XYZ file of N, CA, C and O in Angstrom:
752
model
N 98.954 111.024 117.019
C 98.797 112.353 117.579
C 98.222 112.241 118.987
O 97.231 111.569 119.220
N 98.842 112.898 119.918
C 98.378 112.902 121.299
C 97.411 114.067 121.515
O 97.679 115.192 121.103
N 96.287 113.772 122.135
C 95.287 114.803 122.398
C 95.213 115.034 123.899
O 95.089 114.075 124.675
N 95.284 116.285 124.309
C 95.125 116.630 125.714
C 93.926 117.556 125.839
O 93.860 118.600 125.197
N 92.978 117.145 126.669
C 91.758 117.922 126.873
C 91.661 118.479 128.293
O 90.570 118.736 128.786
N 92.808 118.687 128.922
C 92.787 119.185 130.307
C 92.028 120.506 130.414
O 91.401 120.779 131.445
N 92.037 121.302 129.353
C 91.311 122.574 129.363
C 89.795 122.372 129.401
O 89.043 123.319 129.641
N 89.324 121.141 129.208
C 87.891 120.844 129.251
C 87.452 120.255 130.591
O 86.254 120.071 130.822
N 88.404 119.966 131.473
C 88.035 119.461 132.795
C 87.161 120.497 133.503
O 87.522 121.667 133.601
N 85.997 120.076 133.944
C 85.079 120.975 134.631
C 84.246 121.850 133.714
O 83.473 122.689 134.177
N 84.353 121.664 132.409
C 83.618 122.506 131.459
C 82.315 121.871 130.975
O 81.512 122.531 130.323
N 82.126 120.603 131.284
C 80.913 119.924 130.855
C 79.821 120.013 131.906
O 79.984 120.646 132.945
N 78.706 119.374 131.605
C 77.597 119.310 132.556
C 77.459 117.869 133.046
O 77.961 116.930 132.429
N 76.759 117.701 134.145
C 76.564 116.366 134.722
C 75.495 115.610 133.933
O 74.684 116.223 133.217
N 75.472 114.282 134.096
C 74.400 113.525 133.456
C 73.012 114.038 133.863
O 72.119 114.158 133.018
N 72.843 114.351 135.137
C 71.554 114.868 135.611
C 71.194 116.179 134.919
O 70.064 116.379 134.488
N 72.170 117.081 134.789
C 71.916 118.354 134.103
C 71.559 118.114 132.636
O 70.676 118.794 132.097
N 72.238 117.162 132.008
C 71.919 116.844 130.613
C 70.479 116.368 130.508
O 69.709 116.852 129.676
N 70.104 115.436 131.380
C 68.766 114.861 131.317
C 67.690 115.915 131.621
O 66.669 115.980 130.936
N 67.939 116.734 132.615
C 66.963 117.767 132.973
C 66.843 118.836 131.893
O 65.775 119.413 131.700
N 67.926 119.114 131.185
C 67.933 120.168 130.181
C 67.512 119.735 128.794
O 67.453 120.570 127.878
N 67.205 118.471 128.629
C 66.832 117.987 127.297
C 65.582 118.696 126.781
O 64.585 118.795 127.484
N 65.673 119.171 125.544
C 64.541 119.812 124.880
C 63.837 118.847 123.930
O 62.692 119.075 123.561
N 64.556 117.783 123.531
C 64.013 116.805 122.593
C 64.283 115.409 123.134
O 65.269 115.170 123.800
N 63.397 114.498 122.796
C 63.592 113.065 123.073
C 63.753 112.723 124.545
O 64.305 111.682 124.890
N 63.285 113.584 125.419
C 63.479 113.392 126.863
C 62.810 112.098 127.363
O 63.400 111.355 128.137
N 61.600 111.846 126.912
C 60.875 110.653 127.378
C 61.567 109.374 126.908
O 61.695 108.420 127.680
N 62.003 109.341 125.653
C 62.683 108.155 125.138
C 64.002 107.936 125.874
O 64.354 106.802 126.215
N 64.726 109.004 126.139
C 65.984 108.900 126.869
C 65.723 108.368 128.277
O 66.384 107.439 128.735
N 64.748 108.951 128.959
C 64.415 108.529 130.325
C 63.971 107.072 130.357
O 64.317 106.332 131.276
N 63.239 106.660 129.337
C 62.798 105.270 129.254
C 63.995 104.324 129.153
O 64.032 103.281 129.809
N 64.973 104.681 128.327
C 66.187 103.870 128.216
C 66.970 103.845 129.507
O 67.523 102.811 129.912
N 67.013 104.977 130.184
C 67.724 105.088 131.458
C 67.030 104.245 132.535
O 67.665 103.442 133.222
N 65.718 104.414 132.657
C 64.954 103.675 133.666
C 64.889 102.183 133.354
O 64.832 101.360 134.268
N 64.897 101.834 132.070
C 64.764 100.442 131.664
C 66.073 99.675 131.576
O 66.085 98.498 131.207
N 67.183 100.332 131.929
C 68.481 99.655 131.841
C 68.522 98.434 132.747
O 68.049 98.460 133.884
N 69.106 97.376 132.228
C 69.406 96.204 133.061
C 70.677 95.567 132.513
O 70.982 95.679 131.327
N 71.397 94.936 133.402
C 72.638 94.266 133.008
C 72.299 92.999 132.242
O 71.440 92.225 132.665
N 72.973 92.778 131.139
C 72.761 91.575 130.343
C 73.480 90.405 130.995
O 72.990 89.289 130.988
N 74.653 90.683 131.588
C 75.332 89.598 132.307
C 76.039 90.120 133.544
O 76.418 91.285 133.631
N 76.181 89.242 134.483
C 76.749 89.570 135.788
C 78.221 89.973 135.695
O 78.686 90.835 136.442
N 78.948 89.376 134.767
C 80.376 89.694 134.635
C 80.594 91.155 134.261
O 81.526 91.789 134.746
N 79.738 91.687 133.404
C 79.855 93.103 133.042
C 79.582 93.984 134.265
O 80.312 94.944 134.515
N 78.536 93.666 134.996
C 78.210 94.454 136.197
C 79.382 94.422 137.168
O 79.794 95.456 137.702
N 79.959 93.254 137.379
C 81.101 93.121 138.295
C 82.307 93.919 137.802
O 83.010 94.534 138.594
N 82.538 93.908 136.479
C 83.649 94.689 135.929
C 83.468 96.167 136.249
O 84.393 96.828 136.732
N 82.290 96.699 135.969
C 82.069 98.127 136.214
C 82.120 98.446 137.711
O 82.636 99.497 138.092
N 81.629 97.558 138.548
C 81.753 97.779 139.992
C 83.209 97.804 140.426
O 83.584 98.549 141.331
N 84.052 97.013 139.772
C 85.475 96.958 140.141
C 86.195 98.272 139.857
O 87.263 98.530 140.408
N 85.619 99.114 139.014
C 86.243 100.396 138.687
C 86.054 101.437 139.785
O 86.693 102.490 139.756
N 85.205 101.134 140.761
C 84.958 102.097 141.841
C 86.232 102.451 142.604
O 86.311 103.500 143.215
N 87.200 101.576 142.591
C 88.455 101.814 143.298
C 89.413 102.696 142.514
O 90.472 103.055 143.013
N 89.057 103.038 141.295
C 89.957 103.822 140.441
C 89.547 105.286 140.451
O 88.377 105.610 140.310
N 90.535 106.133 140.600
C 90.266 107.569 140.539
C 91.145 108.235 139.482
O 91.329 109.450 139.488
N 91.671 107.423 138.576
C 92.635 107.927 137.595
C 92.050 108.126 136.198
O 92.768 108.434 135.268
N 90.740 107.974 136.062
C 90.118 108.124 134.747
C 89.135 109.287 134.742
O 88.419 109.498 135.719
N 89.125 110.011 133.653
C 88.155 111.080 133.428
C 87.412 110.731 132.143
O 88.002 110.219 131.193
N 86.122 111.010 132.126
C 85.306 110.677 130.965
C 84.461 111.882 130.555
O 83.828 112.514 131.395
N 84.510 112.164 129.264
C 83.609 113.144 128.663
C 82.746 112.402 127.659
O 83.184 111.427 127.050
N 81.535 112.896 127.478
C 80.653 112.352 126.444
C 80.178 113.519 125.584
O 79.509 114.423 126.087
N 80.558 113.497 124.322
C 80.023 114.464 123.367
C 78.621 113.989 123.001
O 78.435 112.832 122.602
N 77.630 114.871 123.159
C 76.251 114.438 122.954
C 75.366 115.603 122.514
O 75.749 116.769 122.628
N 74.179 115.251 122.044
C 73.135 116.204 121.688
C 71.797 115.498 121.829
O 71.688 114.313 121.490
N 70.805 116.199 122.325
C 69.507 115.563 122.565
C 68.706 115.288 121.299
O 67.702 114.595 121.328
N 69.155 115.794 120.156
C 68.458 115.569 118.895
C 68.893 114.280 118.214
O 68.296 113.858 117.222
N 69.934 113.634 118.720
C 70.537 112.491 118.030
C 69.965 111.159 118.504
O 70.027 110.834 119.697
N 69.459 110.376 117.570
C 68.900 109.065 117.903
C 69.919 108.117 118.522
O 69.578 107.323 119.410
N 71.173 108.184 118.076
C 72.202 107.312 118.654
C 72.495 107.699 120.104
O 72.750 106.838 120.939
N 72.437 108.984 120.413
C 72.594 109.440 121.802
C 71.448 108.900 122.643
O 71.668 108.377 123.743
N 70.242 108.992 122.126
C 69.056 108.568 122.880
C 69.114 107.069 123.177
O 68.709 106.628 124.245
N 69.667 106.282 122.282
C 69.767 104.838 122.502
C 70.945 104.478 123.414
O 70.812 103.652 124.308
N 72.114 105.059 123.171
C 73.341 104.602 123.831
C 73.680 105.300 125.140
O 74.172 104.665 126.064
N 73.450 106.594 125.220
C 73.921 107.340 126.392
C 73.231 106.926 127.695
O 73.890 106.860 128.730
N 71.931 106.584 127.708
C 71.369 106.092 128.972
C 72.118 104.853 129.491
O 72.339 104.708 130.694
N 72.521 103.986 128.581
C 73.282 102.781 128.941
C 74.658 103.182 129.487
O 75.108 102.657 130.518
N 75.304 104.121 128.819
C 76.614 104.595 129.257
C 76.503 105.225 130.644
O 77.330 104.952 131.525
N 75.486 106.063 130.847
C 75.282 106.666 132.168
C 75.164 105.593 133.243
O 75.797 105.679 134.292
N 74.351 104.577 133.000
C 74.131 103.524 134.012
C 75.414 102.739 134.292
O 75.735 102.451 135.447
N 76.149 102.389 133.258
C 77.399 101.641 133.451
C 78.398 102.480 134.243
O 79.033 101.982 135.184
N 78.527 103.755 133.887
C 79.479 104.614 134.597
C 79.030 104.912 136.025
O 79.872 105.070 136.918
N 77.721 104.979 136.261
C 77.228 105.121 137.646
C 77.705 103.943 138.486
O 78.172 104.113 139.613
N 77.576 102.755 137.931
C 78.013 101.549 138.639
C 79.511 101.598 138.904
O 79.981 101.138 139.940
N 80.260 102.199 137.979
C 81.718 102.310 138.122
C 82.133 103.441 139.057
O 83.318 103.567 139.400
N 81.185 104.278 139.456
C 81.528 105.421 140.295
C 82.251 106.514 139.519
O 82.963 107.334 140.104
N 82.060 106.538 138.209
C 82.690 107.552 137.353
C 81.595 108.491 136.867
O 80.670 108.062 136.178
N 81.690 109.771 137.234
C 80.707 110.723 136.715
C 81.289 111.427 135.506
O 82.238 112.205 135.622
N 80.718 111.153 134.345
C 81.223 111.797 133.134
C 80.787 113.252 133.067
O 79.822 113.657 133.722
N 81.497 114.007 132.269
C 81.074 115.361 131.935
C 80.496 115.297 130.529
O 81.119 114.739 129.619
N 79.323 115.866 130.365
C 78.680 115.871 129.061
C 79.052 117.176 128.367
O 78.862 118.262 128.923
N 79.574 117.047 127.165
C 79.914 118.195 126.345
C 78.891 118.269 125.219
O 78.830 117.366 124.380
N 78.063 119.296 125.228
C 77.076 119.461 124.169
C 77.842 119.778 122.880
O 78.630 120.723 122.841
N 77.625 118.974 121.873
C 78.446 119.040 120.661
C 78.477 120.431 120.032
O 79.531 120.892 119.594
N 77.348 121.112 120.012
C 77.323 122.436 119.392
C 78.178 123.449 120.157
O 78.633 124.433 119.584
N 78.397 123.206 121.437
C 79.180 124.118 122.274
C 80.653 123.718 122.363
O 81.456 124.469 122.914
N 80.990 122.538 121.844
C 82.356 122.025 121.964
C 82.839 121.448 120.629
O 83.381 120.342 120.573
N 82.661 122.226 119.573
C 83.087 121.787 118.243
C 84.589 121.511 118.198
O 85.044 120.655 117.446
N 85.357 122.244 119.007
C 86.806 122.031 119.021
C 87.156 120.620 119.467
O 88.069 119.995 118.941
N 86.401 120.079 120.406
C 86.617 118.696 120.847
C 86.095 117.735 119.782
O 86.769 116.772 119.416
N 84.907 118.023 119.270
C 84.306 117.155 118.245
C 85.252 116.968 117.076
O 85.356 115.862 116.529
N 85.956 118.008 116.697
C 86.839 117.930 115.532
C 88.002 116.953 115.717
O 88.604 116.524 114.738
N 88.290 116.565 116.942
C 89.325 115.550 117.202
C 88.780 114.123 117.015
O 89.559 113.176 116.946
N 87.452 113.987 116.980
C 86.844 112.659 117.001
C 85.814 112.493 115.874
O 84.723 111.991 116.100
N 86.209 112.892 114.688
C 85.315 112.772 113.546
C 85.141 111.302 113.162
O 86.038 110.479 113.350
N 83.996 111.005 112.617
C 83.676 109.659 112.150
C 83.526 109.719 110.640
O 82.633 110.409 110.148
N 84.411 109.062 109.924
C 84.397 109.091 108.462
C 84.388 110.534 107.957
O 83.695 110.872 107.015
N 85.111 111.402 108.650
C 85.221 112.795 108.242
C 84.073 113.680 108.685
O 84.073 114.872 108.438
N 83.088 113.103 109.364
C 81.919 113.874 109.787
C 81.729 113.877 111.290
O 82.365 113.105 112.017
N 80.860 114.743 111.733
C 80.555 114.869 113.157
C 79.388 113.958 113.495
O 78.276 114.156 112.989
N 79.641 112.978 114.341
C 78.609 112.043 114.770
C 78.755 111.830 116.276
O 79.868 111.726 116.790
N 77.642 111.780 116.963
C 77.637 111.579 118.407
C 76.707 110.431 118.745
O 75.839 110.098 117.937
N 76.908 109.813 119.901
C 77.788 110.198 120.995
C 79.221 109.722 120.773
O 79.459 108.738 120.087
N 80.133 110.417 121.410
C 81.520 109.996 121.494
C 81.890 109.992 122.974
O 81.737 111.007 123.654
N 82.324 108.854 123.466
C 82.792 108.721 124.845
C 84.310 108.841 124.798
O 84.970 108.091 124.074
N 84.841 109.789 125.558
C 86.275 110.055 125.572
C 86.809 109.716 126.958
O 86.312 110.239 127.960
N 87.810 108.856 127.013
C 88.430 108.463 128.276
C 89.824 109.067 128.323
O 90.604 108.943 127.380
N 90.119 109.732 129.446
C 91.415 110.387 129.615
C 91.966 110.086 131.007
O 91.252 109.614 131.896
N 93.246 110.385 131.186
C 93.831 110.278 132.523
C 93.541 111.574 133.281
O 92.906 112.493 132.756
N 94.020 111.660 134.509
C 93.726 112.828 135.340
C 94.337 114.113 134.791
O 93.885 115.197 135.121
N 95.327 113.990 133.930
C 95.940 115.155 133.305
C 95.270 115.562 132.011
O 95.714 116.501 131.349
N 94.204 114.855 131.630
C 93.470 115.194 130.418
C 94.007 114.576 129.141
O 93.502 114.836 128.053
N 95.035 113.711 129.255
C 95.575 113.031 128.069
C 94.604 111.927 127.655
O 94.303 111.032 128.446
N 94.130 112.025 126.418
C 93.141 111.061 125.928
C 93.784 109.690 125.794
O 94.822 109.529 125.155
N 93.131 108.710 126.409
C 93.596 107.322 126.355
C 92.880 106.539 125.263
O 93.432 105.601 124.697
N 91.631 106.910 124.987
C 90.847 106.219 123.975
C 89.450 106.799 123.903
O 89.072 107.650 124.704
N 88.689 106.319 122.923
C 87.315 106.786 122.796
C 86.450 105.707 122.154
O 86.955 104.748 121.571
N 85.137 105.893 122.279
C 84.140 104.997 121.711
C 83.066 105.845 121.040
O 82.741 106.930 121.503
N 82.475 105.282 119.992
C 81.318 105.916 119.397
C 81.497 106.102 117.908
O 82.558 105.824 117.363
N 80.467 106.523 117.273
C 79.207 107.040 117.771
C 78.109 105.985 117.996
O 77.043 106.307 118.496
N 78.403 104.752 117.645
C 77.389 103.695 117.841
C 78.095 102.349 117.904
O 79.257 102.243 117.520
N 77.397 101.308 118.389
C 78.020 99.983 118.428
C 78.534 99.556 117.047
O 77.974 99.942 116.020
N 79.582 98.775 117.050
C 80.278 98.413 115.807
C 79.355 97.797 114.758
O 79.457 98.132 113.571
N 78.449 96.904 115.152
C 77.592 96.263 114.165
C 76.583 97.241 113.563
O 76.203 97.126 112.400
N 76.182 98.235 114.335
C 75.280 99.271 113.824
C 76.070 100.231 112.927
O 75.605 100.619 111.854
N 77.276 100.570 113.349
C 78.121 101.468 112.568
C 78.449 100.881 111.200
O 78.549 101.611 110.214
N 78.597 99.580 111.141
C 78.911 98.909 109.876
C 77.861 99.224 108.808
O 78.196 99.430 107.639
N 76.604 99.304 109.216
C 75.521 99.635 108.285
C 75.711 101.049 107.738
O 75.579 101.285 106.538
N 76.053 101.992 108.634
C 76.238 103.375 108.198
C 77.469 103.513 107.301
O 77.428 104.260 106.312
N 78.526 102.814 107.623
C 79.735 102.874 106.785
C 79.405 102.429 105.366
O 79.766 103.093 104.392
N 78.699 101.312 105.244
C 78.328 100.816 103.916
C 77.434 101.810 103.195
O 77.609 102.071 101.998
N 76.479 102.379 103.915
C 75.588 103.365 103.295
C 76.379 104.555 102.754
O 76.152 104.992 101.631
N 77.298 105.075 103.561
C 78.080 106.250 103.133
C 78.957 105.910 101.927
O 79.134 106.740 101.038
N 79.490 104.695 101.893
C 80.295 104.287 100.738
C 79.439 104.199 99.483
O 79.863 104.582 98.394
N 78.226 103.697 99.633
C 77.324 103.535 98.488
C 76.636 104.841 98.087
O 76.119 104.943 96.974
N 76.597 105.821 98.992
C 75.869 107.069 98.763
C 76.706 108.280 99.191
O 76.363 108.972 100.147
N 77.788 108.554 98.487
C 78.679 109.637 98.917
C 78.114 111.047 98.708
O 78.552 111.988 99.361
N 77.123 111.192 97.842
C 76.581 112.514 97.533
C 75.369 112.824 98.412
O 74.250 112.380 98.136
N 75.605 113.621 99.448
C 74.521 113.998 100.366
C 73.479 114.885 99.689
O 72.381 115.063 100.227
N 73.823 115.434 98.540
C 72.898 116.318 97.818
C 72.064 115.566 96.784
O 71.228 116.172 96.104
N 72.273 114.253 96.657
C 71.511 113.460 95.689
C 70.019 113.550 96.026
O 69.641 113.590 97.198
N 69.165 113.583 95.003
C 67.727 113.762 95.250
C 67.098 112.667 96.118
O 66.131 112.922 96.823
N 67.647 111.472 96.078
C 67.066 110.372 96.853
C 67.836 110.067 98.145
O 67.544 109.082 98.826
N 68.791 110.919 98.507
C 69.633 110.664 99.689
C 68.786 110.561 100.958
O 68.941 109.614 101.737
N 67.915 111.517 101.202
C 67.110 111.520 102.432
C 66.209 110.288 102.509
O 66.036 109.704 103.589
N 65.651 109.908 101.387
C 64.799 108.711 101.344
C 65.618 107.463 101.693
O 65.189 106.620 102.487
N 66.803 107.369 101.119
C 67.667 106.212 101.374
C 68.164 106.178 102.823
O 68.203 105.106 103.432
N 68.530 107.323 103.373
C 69.052 107.312 104.739
C 67.940 107.002 105.743
O 68.190 106.403 106.787
N 66.708 107.353 105.416
C 65.584 107.005 106.290
C 65.450 105.486 106.396
O 65.192 104.945 107.478
N 65.641 104.789 105.282
C 65.594 103.314 105.268
C 66.740 102.760 106.116
O 66.551 101.835 106.920
N 67.926 103.332 105.965
C 69.103 102.873 106.715
C 68.910 103.091 108.212
O 69.285 102.251 109.024
N 68.331 104.214 108.580
C 68.087 104.482 110.009
C 67.156 103.430 110.617
O 67.328 103.034 111.764
N 66.186 102.983 109.858
C 65.297 101.911 110.345
C 66.076 100.607 110.501
O 65.883 99.875 111.475
N 66.959 100.304 109.540
C 67.798 99.106 109.656
C 68.697 99.198 110.890
O 68.872 98.211 111.605
N 69.250 100.382 111.114
C 70.120 100.567 112.271
C 69.331 100.395 113.575
O 69.826 99.778 114.522
N 68.112 100.904 113.620
C 67.275 100.768 114.822
C 67.013 99.291 115.119
O 67.093 98.859 116.277
N 66.744 98.503 114.075
C 66.535 97.062 114.270
C 67.820 96.393 114.766
O 67.786 95.531 115.638
N 68.953 96.808 114.216
C 70.243 96.220 114.598
C 70.556 96.506 116.069
O 71.119 95.667 116.765
N 70.193 97.695 116.544
C 70.397 98.026 117.957
C 69.723 96.991 118.869
O 70.230 96.687 119.946
N 68.583 96.464 118.425
C 67.814 95.549 119.268
C 68.200 94.085 119.119
O 67.767 93.253 119.911
N 69.013 93.750 118.117
C 69.389 92.354 117.901
C 70.320 91.856 119.004
O 71.022 92.629 119.651
N 70.358 90.541 119.134
C 71.290 89.922 120.081
C 71.035 90.393 121.499
O 69.921 90.336 121.993
N 72.072 90.909 122.148
C 71.954 91.371 123.535
C 71.322 92.759 123.618
O 71.182 93.307 124.701
N 70.938 93.326 122.483
C 70.303 94.633 122.483
C 71.284 95.744 122.801
O 72.478 95.525 122.991
N 70.744 96.960 122.863
C 71.597 98.126 123.074
C 72.347 98.034 124.401
O 73.525 98.374 124.477
N 71.694 97.562 125.457
C 72.384 97.463 126.745
C 73.613 96.574 126.636
O 74.701 96.949 127.068
N 73.439 95.393 126.072
C 74.551 94.456 125.977
C 75.657 94.941 125.051
O 76.838 94.822 125.362
N 75.282 95.505 123.912
C 76.275 95.949 122.937
C 77.110 97.102 123.474
O 78.343 97.083 123.403
N 76.451 98.124 123.995
C 77.174 99.301 124.464
C 78.013 98.953 125.685
O 79.186 99.339 125.772
N 77.457 98.209 126.619
C 78.214 97.816 127.815
C 79.435 97.002 127.422
O 80.545 97.241 127.917
N 79.263 96.062 126.515
C 80.378 95.212 126.089
C 81.496 96.034 125.455
O 82.685 95.840 125.763
N 81.134 96.948 124.568
C 82.156 97.754 123.893
C 82.796 98.763 124.840
O 83.997 99.015 124.760
N 82.016 99.330 125.758
C 82.582 100.252 126.749
C 83.519 99.501 127.698
O 84.592 99.993 128.047
N 83.137 98.292 128.073
C 84.010 97.464 128.912
C 85.325 97.173 128.199
O 86.402 97.255 128.792
N 85.249 96.814 126.919
C 86.460 96.530 126.150
C 87.372 97.751 126.119
O 88.599 97.628 126.266
N 86.788 98.933 125.950
C 87.587 100.155 125.941
C 88.261 100.388 127.294
O 89.476 100.574 127.381
N 87.472 100.336 128.357
C 88.008 100.623 129.692
C 88.982 99.551 130.177
O 89.860 99.846 131.004
N 88.870 98.350 129.658
C 89.784 97.270 130.048
C 91.215 97.537 129.594
O 92.157 96.949 130.123
N 91.377 98.428 128.640
C 92.711 98.736 128.121
C 93.524 99.612 129.070
O 94.743 99.726 128.906
N 92.874 100.256 130.029
C 93.566 101.252 130.845
C 93.704 100.814 132.295
O 92.832 100.530 132.977
């Protein structure tokens, strides 16, 4: 199925507006943004090489209440700044029509990075979290399909802690998100 989001061009907010308008998790988000550093020079060079391209449009479905947004989006902002690509942020509650095209295991999860051409034709997307972190959530959902189970909240709290640790393993959130975003953008 081909998705065209040309009707959303110019409908989002800038990264700066998103950061300034945050009602929750602002300090943690700012810390991730200010603390960003490149894990390797090749990734930085790749994103710098995108400055010559004007054929890509990027939207990020996000919400300031989401822990995955707080971890990943500062990294995405920094990588795209280096690429000279200013994404439009679509607040998920205000853009459910877009969110419904990018469900994760049948549910709404953010962030979702959407890459399109200048005509708004979606080329690909990433999210809601790095693959190794997502693997933990997939297993949890398979093992715990009933969200109404009495122990569901207790179990998901444990999983969220495991996911937080996984974000920091290896190259950490900066390396994981940059690597996966690079892989996505390399296709176009």
